[in-house]
GROMACS .gro file of C-alpha atoms in nm:
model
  175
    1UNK     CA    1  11.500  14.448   6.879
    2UNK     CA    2  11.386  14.081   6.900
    3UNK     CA    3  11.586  13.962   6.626
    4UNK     CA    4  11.903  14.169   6.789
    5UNK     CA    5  11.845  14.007   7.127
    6UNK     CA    6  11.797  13.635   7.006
    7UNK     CA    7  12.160  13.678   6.808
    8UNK     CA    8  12.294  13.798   7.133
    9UNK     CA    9  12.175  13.532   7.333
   10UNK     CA   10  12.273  13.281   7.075
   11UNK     CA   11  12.613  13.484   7.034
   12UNK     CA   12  12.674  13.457   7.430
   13UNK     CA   13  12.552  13.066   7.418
   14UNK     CA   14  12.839  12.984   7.163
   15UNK     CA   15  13.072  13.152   7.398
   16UNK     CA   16  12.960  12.950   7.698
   17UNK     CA   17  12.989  12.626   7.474
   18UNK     CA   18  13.334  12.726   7.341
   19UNK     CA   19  13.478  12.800   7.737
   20UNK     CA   20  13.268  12.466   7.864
   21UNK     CA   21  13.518  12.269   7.573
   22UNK     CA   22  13.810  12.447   7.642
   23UNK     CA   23  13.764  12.312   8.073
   24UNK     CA   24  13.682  11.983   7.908
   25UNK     CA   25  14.001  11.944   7.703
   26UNK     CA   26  14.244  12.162   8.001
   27UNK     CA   27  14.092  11.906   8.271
   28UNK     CA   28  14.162  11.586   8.013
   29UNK     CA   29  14.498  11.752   7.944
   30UNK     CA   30  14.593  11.775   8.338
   31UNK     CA   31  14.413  11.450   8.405
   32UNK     CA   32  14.638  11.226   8.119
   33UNK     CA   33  14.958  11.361   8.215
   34UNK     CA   34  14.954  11.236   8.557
   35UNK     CA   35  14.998  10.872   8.463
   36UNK     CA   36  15.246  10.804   8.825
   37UNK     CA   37  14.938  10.954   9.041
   38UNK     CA   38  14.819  10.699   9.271
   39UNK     CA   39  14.689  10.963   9.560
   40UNK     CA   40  14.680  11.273   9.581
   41UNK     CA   41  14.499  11.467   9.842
   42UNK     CA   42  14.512  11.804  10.034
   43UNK     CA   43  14.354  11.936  10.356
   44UNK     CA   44  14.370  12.333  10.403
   45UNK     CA   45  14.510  12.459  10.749
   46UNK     CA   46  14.506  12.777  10.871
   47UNK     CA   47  14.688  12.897  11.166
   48UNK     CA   48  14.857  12.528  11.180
   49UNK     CA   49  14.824  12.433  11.571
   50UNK     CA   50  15.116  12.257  11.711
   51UNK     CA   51  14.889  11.970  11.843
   52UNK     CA   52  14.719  11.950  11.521
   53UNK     CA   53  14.717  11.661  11.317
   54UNK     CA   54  14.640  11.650  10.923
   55UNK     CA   55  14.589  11.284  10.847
   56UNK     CA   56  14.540  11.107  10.551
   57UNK     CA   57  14.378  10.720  10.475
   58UNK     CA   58  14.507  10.529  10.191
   59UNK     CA   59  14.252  10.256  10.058
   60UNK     CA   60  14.464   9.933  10.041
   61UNK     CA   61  14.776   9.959   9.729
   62UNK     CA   62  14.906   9.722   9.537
   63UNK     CA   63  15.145   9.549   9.720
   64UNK     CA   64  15.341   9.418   9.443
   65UNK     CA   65  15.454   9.772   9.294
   66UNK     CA   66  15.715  10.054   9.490
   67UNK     CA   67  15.594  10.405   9.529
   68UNK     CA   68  15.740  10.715   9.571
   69UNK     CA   69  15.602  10.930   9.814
   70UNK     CA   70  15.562  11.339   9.846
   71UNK     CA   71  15.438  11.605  10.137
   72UNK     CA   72  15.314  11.897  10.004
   73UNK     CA   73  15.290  12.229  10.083
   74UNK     CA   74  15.106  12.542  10.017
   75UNK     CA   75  15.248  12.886  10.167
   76UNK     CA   76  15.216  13.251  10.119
   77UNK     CA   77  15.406  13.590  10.237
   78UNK     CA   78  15.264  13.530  10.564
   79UNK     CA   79  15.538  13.243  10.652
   80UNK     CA   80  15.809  13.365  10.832
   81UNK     CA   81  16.030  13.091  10.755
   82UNK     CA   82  16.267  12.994  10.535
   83UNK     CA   83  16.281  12.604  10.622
   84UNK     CA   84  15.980  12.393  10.769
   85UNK     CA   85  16.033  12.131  11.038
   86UNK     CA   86  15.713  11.820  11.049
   87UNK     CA   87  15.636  11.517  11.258
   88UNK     CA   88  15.517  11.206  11.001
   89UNK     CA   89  15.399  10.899  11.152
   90UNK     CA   90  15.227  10.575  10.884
   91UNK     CA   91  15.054  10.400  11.061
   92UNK     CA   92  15.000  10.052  10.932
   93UNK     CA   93  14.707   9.827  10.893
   94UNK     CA   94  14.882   9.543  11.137
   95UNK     CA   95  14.957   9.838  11.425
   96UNK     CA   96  15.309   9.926  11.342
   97UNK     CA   97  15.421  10.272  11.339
   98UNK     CA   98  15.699  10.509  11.163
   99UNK     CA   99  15.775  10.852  11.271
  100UNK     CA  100  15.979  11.101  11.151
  101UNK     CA  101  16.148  11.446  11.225
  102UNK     CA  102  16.185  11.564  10.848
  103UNK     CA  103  16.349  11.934  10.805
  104UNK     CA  104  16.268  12.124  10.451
  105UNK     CA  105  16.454  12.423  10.304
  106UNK     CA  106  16.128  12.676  10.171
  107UNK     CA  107  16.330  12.962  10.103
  108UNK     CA  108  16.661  13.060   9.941
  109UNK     CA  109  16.920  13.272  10.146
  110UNK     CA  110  16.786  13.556   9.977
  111UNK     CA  111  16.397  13.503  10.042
  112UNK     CA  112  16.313  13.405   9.771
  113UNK     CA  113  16.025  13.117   9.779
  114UNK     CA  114  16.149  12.778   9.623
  115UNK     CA  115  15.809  12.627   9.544
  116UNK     CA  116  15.621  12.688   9.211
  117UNK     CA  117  15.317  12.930   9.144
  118UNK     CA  118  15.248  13.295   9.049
  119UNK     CA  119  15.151  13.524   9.302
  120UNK     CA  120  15.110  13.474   9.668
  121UNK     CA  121  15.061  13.133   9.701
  122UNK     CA  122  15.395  12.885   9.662
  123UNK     CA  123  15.370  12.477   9.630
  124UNK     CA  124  15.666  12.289   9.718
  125UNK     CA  125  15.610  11.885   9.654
  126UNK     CA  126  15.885  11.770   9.920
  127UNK     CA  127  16.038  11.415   9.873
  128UNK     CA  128  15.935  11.205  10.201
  129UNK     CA  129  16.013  10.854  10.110
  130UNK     CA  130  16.093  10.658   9.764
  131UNK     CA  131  16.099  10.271   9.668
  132UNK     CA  132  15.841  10.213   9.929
  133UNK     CA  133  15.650   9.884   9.911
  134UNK     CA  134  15.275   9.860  10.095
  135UNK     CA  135  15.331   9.480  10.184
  136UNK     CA  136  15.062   9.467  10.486
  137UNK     CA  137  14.689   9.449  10.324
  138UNK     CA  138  14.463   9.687  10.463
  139UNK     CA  139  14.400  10.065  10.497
  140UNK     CA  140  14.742  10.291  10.627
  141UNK     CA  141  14.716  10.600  10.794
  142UNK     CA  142  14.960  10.902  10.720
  143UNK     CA  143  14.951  11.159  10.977
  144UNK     CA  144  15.209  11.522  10.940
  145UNK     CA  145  15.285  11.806  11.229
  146UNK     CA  146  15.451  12.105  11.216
  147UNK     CA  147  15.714  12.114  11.450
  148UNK     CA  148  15.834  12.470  11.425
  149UNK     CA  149  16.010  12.615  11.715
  150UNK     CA  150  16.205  13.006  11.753
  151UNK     CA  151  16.569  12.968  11.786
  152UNK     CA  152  16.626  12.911  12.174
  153UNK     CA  153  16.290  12.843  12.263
  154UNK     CA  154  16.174  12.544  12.429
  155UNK     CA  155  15.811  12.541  12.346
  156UNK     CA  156  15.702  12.525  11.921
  157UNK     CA  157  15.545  12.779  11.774
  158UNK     CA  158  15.163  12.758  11.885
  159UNK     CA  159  15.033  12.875  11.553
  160UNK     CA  160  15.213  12.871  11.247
  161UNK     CA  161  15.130  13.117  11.011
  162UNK     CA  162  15.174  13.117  10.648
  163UNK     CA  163  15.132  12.721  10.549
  164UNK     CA  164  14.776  12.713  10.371
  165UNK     CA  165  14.736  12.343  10.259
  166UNK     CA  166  14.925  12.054  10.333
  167UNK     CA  167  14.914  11.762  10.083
  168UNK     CA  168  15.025  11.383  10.061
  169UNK     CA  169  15.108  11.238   9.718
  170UNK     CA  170  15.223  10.836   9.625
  171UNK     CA  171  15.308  10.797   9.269
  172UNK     CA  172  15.425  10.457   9.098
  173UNK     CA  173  15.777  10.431   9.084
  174UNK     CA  174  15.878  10.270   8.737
  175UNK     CA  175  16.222  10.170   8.825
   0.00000   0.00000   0.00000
């Protein structure tokens, strides 16, 4: 019994070695194919307050190179939506500020989710702004609102339902 035990422990060791390589190699494999990644970062939300801010610092870039950069977003069933209205602002080192009012299609006429995934949960990686050049040294601040309002109604949606993470992406832009 002994004997059988030790050659099941050693049996269920290789496994754990075998799935610890495979992570290894699937995280190197993800990892080296995102040579344009300069930032990437997301920030969960749930029940996305109109008043609510998700904000993002950037460390200082290279000011010599032109970026490309992405919003994106995580939804499930639970949106009711088929577009998605959001406030940016950057907000740069020196004190200048951009806004904008940015309006994203989410769903085809037919329902049907645009973003990628299996399952419940949909990412869409929405264009926000390309050839853009970080001249000012210093840390900049990316801010993004949801800005979703009923048709007729004055007042946005309190809550929004349905948007799970928001994310902010630069990539290098080799052109």
């Amino acid at each position: 019994i002994r004997k059988e035990r030790n050659a099941n422990q050693t049996l269920q060791s290789l496994r754990m070695r075998k799935v610890f390589c495979l992570l290894i190699f699937v995280s190197a494999l993800v990892v080296g194919c995102d040579e344009k990644r300069v930032f990437d970062e997301y920030q969960a939300v749930q029940k996305w307050h109109k008043d609510s801010l998700v904000t993002f610092e950037l460390e200082e870039l290279d000011s010599t190179k032109v970026y490309d950069l992405f919003i994106n977003v995580r939804n499930n069933n639970q949106y009711a939506y088929s577009n998605l209205f959001l406030i940016t602002e950057i907000r740069f080192p020196q004190g200048k500020v951009i806004s904008d009012t940015l309006e994203y299609e989410m769903a085809q006429p037919d329902g049907k989710w645009l973003g990628e995934g299996y399952g419940d949960i949909k990412e869409s990686k929405l264009w926000y702004k390309e050839d853009v050049k970080f001249e000012e040294s210093g840390n900049y601040k990316v801010s993004i609102q949801q800005a979703m309002r009923k048709n007729g109604d004055v007042d946005g949606i309190e809550e929004l339902e349905g948007i799970t993470d928001i994310g902010f992406r630069i990539e290098k832009n080799d052109n």
